[in-house]
Amino acid sequence: MSGGRLPSSFDHDQEFSHENAFQKVIRRLKEDPLIPLGCGLTFWAFYGALRAVRAGDSNRAQIMFRRRLYAQSFTLVAAVAGSLYFKQDRTRRREFEGQLAEKKAQEKRDAWIRELEAREQDDKDWRAKMDAIARGAKAPAELKVPAVLAKKETPVKEWDVGNGPGEGRE
């Protein structure tokens, strides 16, 4: 067997799914609300400078380029300050996410082991039935072997040529 992941009936279970991209963006916006604000201010200043340059207003363009510089500086300071301020929160969140992922992985492994054990028990029961039938013994009542399987048939070599099982026997 290859080193790949074993298939399971729990593969499509939503309980084991991860945070989607939209949820991650919302969470990150809540963690660092000033960075999107700084990006928006930078875009606004750059757009204003672009319009001023196209209109030929160099004084207005200089003012807007300075505002763009201030907005970019604000964004950079917000990112560094937010990183320092939320460092402990992020560390705790990573630890929590790691523990949660470990717990989910353990639950998935346990469920897979239970499923394998159930399959193994079914296989053992089936083999016991087949062994009992092969020995000609009556199968235990709790195994409930169908009458068709428990009935002994004549071996194929004793059949008449051209006749199927149960036809043309002497």
Short mmCIF file of C-alpha atoms in Angstrom, two decimals:
data_model
loop_
_atom_site.label_atom_id
_atom_site.label_comp_id
_atom_site.label_asym_id
_atom_site.label_seq_id
_atom_site.Cartn_x
_atom_site.Cartn_y
_atom_site.Cartn_z
CA MET A 1 0.00 0.00 0.00
CA SER A 2 1.30 3.49 -0.74
CA GLY A 3 2.13 5.98 1.99
CA GLY A 4 -1.06 7.96 1.28
CA ARG A 5 -3.91 8.67 3.61
CA LEU A 6 -6.36 5.86 4.33
CA PRO A 7 -9.93 6.42 3.10
CA SER A 8 -12.68 6.78 5.65
CA SER A 9 -16.42 7.25 5.75
CA PHE A 10 -15.72 10.39 7.81
CA ASP A 11 -13.87 12.19 4.99
CA HIS A 12 -16.80 14.42 4.05
CA ASP A 13 -17.85 15.25 7.61
CA GLN A 14 -18.21 19.01 8.10
CA GLU A 15 -17.12 18.67 11.73
CA PHE A 16 -13.57 18.11 10.54
CA SER A 17 -13.48 21.02 8.09
CA HIS A 18 -11.25 24.08 8.52
CA GLU A 19 -11.87 27.81 8.49
CA ASN A 20 -12.71 28.99 4.97
CA ALA A 21 -11.06 31.96 3.25
CA PHE A 22 -13.88 34.44 3.93
CA GLN A 23 -13.93 33.61 7.65
CA LYS A 24 -10.15 34.04 7.76
CA VAL A 25 -10.34 37.48 6.09
CA ILE A 26 -13.03 38.62 8.55
CA ARG A 27 -10.97 37.35 11.49
CA ARG A 28 -7.84 39.11 10.24
CA LEU A 29 -9.76 42.37 9.71
CA LYS A 30 -10.96 42.17 13.31
CA GLU A 31 -7.43 41.50 14.54
CA ASP A 32 -5.84 44.41 12.58
CA PRO A 33 -8.56 46.95 11.71
CA LEU A 34 -6.11 49.82 11.05
CA ILE A 35 -4.24 48.12 8.19
CA PRO A 36 -7.22 48.10 5.78
CA LEU A 37 -7.87 51.72 6.78
CA GLY A 38 -4.25 52.63 5.94
CA CYS A 39 -4.50 50.79 2.61
CA GLY A 40 -7.69 52.66 1.77
CA LEU A 41 -6.11 56.03 2.64
CA THR A 42 -3.07 55.16 0.52
CA PHE A 43 -5.28 54.27 -2.44
CA TRP A 44 -7.31 57.47 -2.02
CA ALA A 45 -4.13 59.62 -1.93
CA PHE A 46 -2.60 57.86 -4.93
CA TYR A 47 -5.84 58.21 -6.91
CA GLY A 48 -6.00 61.92 -6.01
CA ALA A 49 -2.39 62.39 -7.12
CA LEU A 50 -3.12 60.60 -10.39
CA ARG A 51 -6.09 62.86 -11.10
CA ALA A 52 -4.06 65.97 -10.22
CA VAL A 53 -1.21 64.94 -12.55
CA ARG A 54 -3.64 64.31 -15.40
CA ALA A 55 -5.28 67.69 -14.77
CA GLY A 56 -1.85 69.37 -14.75
CA ASP A 57 -2.20 70.69 -11.16
CA SER A 58 1.31 70.13 -9.81
CA ASN A 59 0.63 71.74 -6.40
CA ARG A 60 -2.32 69.43 -5.77
CA ALA A 61 -0.29 66.45 -7.04
CA GLN A 62 2.53 67.26 -4.55
CA ILE A 63 0.03 67.48 -1.70
CA MET A 64 -1.55 64.14 -2.65
CA PHE A 65 1.85 62.43 -2.99
CA ARG A 66 2.74 63.65 0.52
CA ARG A 67 -0.60 62.31 1.78
CA ARG A 68 0.18 59.00 0.09
CA LEU A 69 3.51 58.92 1.91
CA TYR A 70 1.78 59.67 5.23
CA ALA A 71 -0.86 57.03 4.58
CA GLN A 72 1.79 54.40 3.73
CA SER A 73 3.72 55.32 6.88
CA PHE A 74 0.52 55.03 8.91
CA THR A 75 -0.11 51.58 7.42
CA LEU A 76 3.42 50.44 8.22
CA VAL A 77 3.24 51.75 11.80
CA ALA A 78 -0.19 50.14 12.25
CA ALA A 79 1.17 46.80 11.04
CA VAL A 80 4.19 46.91 13.37
CA ALA A 81 2.20 48.18 16.36
CA GLY A 82 -0.57 45.66 15.75
CA SER A 83 1.99 42.89 15.48
CA LEU A 84 3.54 43.86 18.80
CA TYR A 85 0.20 44.46 20.50
CA PHE A 86 -1.50 41.27 19.32
CA LYS A 87 1.59 39.04 19.59
CA GLN A 88 0.39 37.29 22.75
CA ASP A 89 -3.13 36.88 21.37
CA ARG A 90 -1.80 35.36 18.15
CA THR A 91 0.50 33.03 20.08
CA ARG A 92 -2.41 31.87 22.23
CA ARG A 93 -4.59 31.48 19.13
CA ARG A 94 -1.94 29.39 17.34
CA GLU A 95 -1.62 27.17 20.42
CA PHE A 96 -5.40 26.82 20.61
CA GLU A 97 -5.68 26.03 16.90
CA GLY A 98 -2.88 23.48 17.25
CA GLN A 99 -4.64 21.81 20.18
CA LEU A 100 -7.94 21.87 18.30
CA ALA A 101 -6.35 20.35 15.20
CA GLU A 102 -4.67 17.69 17.34
CA LYS A 103 -7.96 16.89 19.06
CA LYS A 104 -9.81 16.63 15.74
CA ALA A 105 -7.06 14.43 14.30
CA GLN A 106 -7.26 12.16 17.36
CA GLU A 107 -11.06 11.96 17.08
CA LYS A 108 -10.72 11.09 13.41
CA ARG A 109 -8.11 8.40 14.16
CA ASP A 110 -10.32 6.97 16.92
CA ALA A 111 -13.34 6.88 14.63
CA TRP A 112 -11.26 5.20 11.91
CA ILE A 113 -9.98 2.60 14.40
CA ARG A 114 -13.54 1.90 15.59
CA GLU A 115 -14.62 1.47 11.98
CA LEU A 116 -11.71 -0.89 11.27
CA GLU A 117 -12.49 -2.91 14.39
CA ALA A 118 -16.13 -3.22 13.33
CA ARG A 119 -15.05 -4.34 9.85
CA GLU A 120 -12.63 -6.85 11.36
CA GLN A 121 -15.35 -8.26 13.61
CA ASP A 122 -17.72 -8.58 10.64
CA ASP A 123 -14.97 -10.34 8.71
CA LYS A 124 -14.32 -12.75 11.60
CA ASP A 125 -18.05 -13.52 11.88
CA TRP A 126 -18.28 -14.15 8.15
CA ARG A 127 -15.20 -16.41 8.19
CA ALA A 128 -16.65 -18.37 11.13
CA LYS A 129 -19.85 -18.88 9.13
CA MET A 130 -17.94 -20.04 6.08
CA ASP A 131 -15.72 -22.37 8.14
CA ALA A 132 -18.79 -23.89 9.78
CA ILE A 133 -20.40 -24.41 6.38
CA ALA A 134 -17.23 -25.91 4.96
CA ARG A 135 -16.98 -28.40 7.83
CA GLY A 136 -20.59 -29.35 7.30
CA ALA A 137 -21.46 -28.36 10.82
CA LYS A 138 -24.54 -26.46 11.67
CA ALA A 139 -23.71 -22.76 12.01
CA PRO A 140 -24.44 -21.10 15.35
CA ALA A 141 -27.95 -19.67 15.60
CA GLU A 142 -26.78 -16.10 16.20
CA LEU A 143 -24.92 -16.09 12.89
CA LYS A 144 -28.12 -16.91 10.94
CA VAL A 145 -26.68 -18.59 7.87
CA PRO A 146 -29.20 -18.50 5.01
CA ALA A 147 -30.63 -21.88 4.07
CA VAL A 148 -29.27 -21.58 0.54
CA LEU A 149 -25.70 -21.33 1.85
CA ALA A 150 -26.08 -24.06 4.48
CA LYS A 151 -27.44 -26.58 1.93
CA LYS A 152 -24.84 -28.96 0.50
CA GLU A 153 -24.71 -29.06 -3.27
CA THR A 154 -23.39 -31.83 -5.47
CA PRO A 155 -19.87 -31.07 -6.69
CA VAL A 156 -19.56 -29.77 -10.24
CA LYS A 157 -17.69 -32.85 -11.49
CA GLU A 158 -20.75 -35.05 -10.83
CA TRP A 159 -23.09 -33.00 -13.00
CA ASP A 160 -24.20 -34.24 -16.34
CA VAL A 161 -22.69 -32.35 -19.25
CA GLY A 162 -25.03 -29.57 -20.34
CA ASN A 163 -27.08 -29.60 -17.15
CA GLY A 164 -26.83 -26.96 -14.47
CA PRO A 165 -26.87 -27.55 -10.73
CA GLY A 166 -29.89 -29.53 -9.60
CA GLU A 167 -30.78 -30.67 -13.13
CA GLY A 168 -30.32 -34.23 -14.37
CA ARG A 169 -28.92 -35.67 -11.17
CA GLU A 170 -29.32 -39.37 -10.51
#
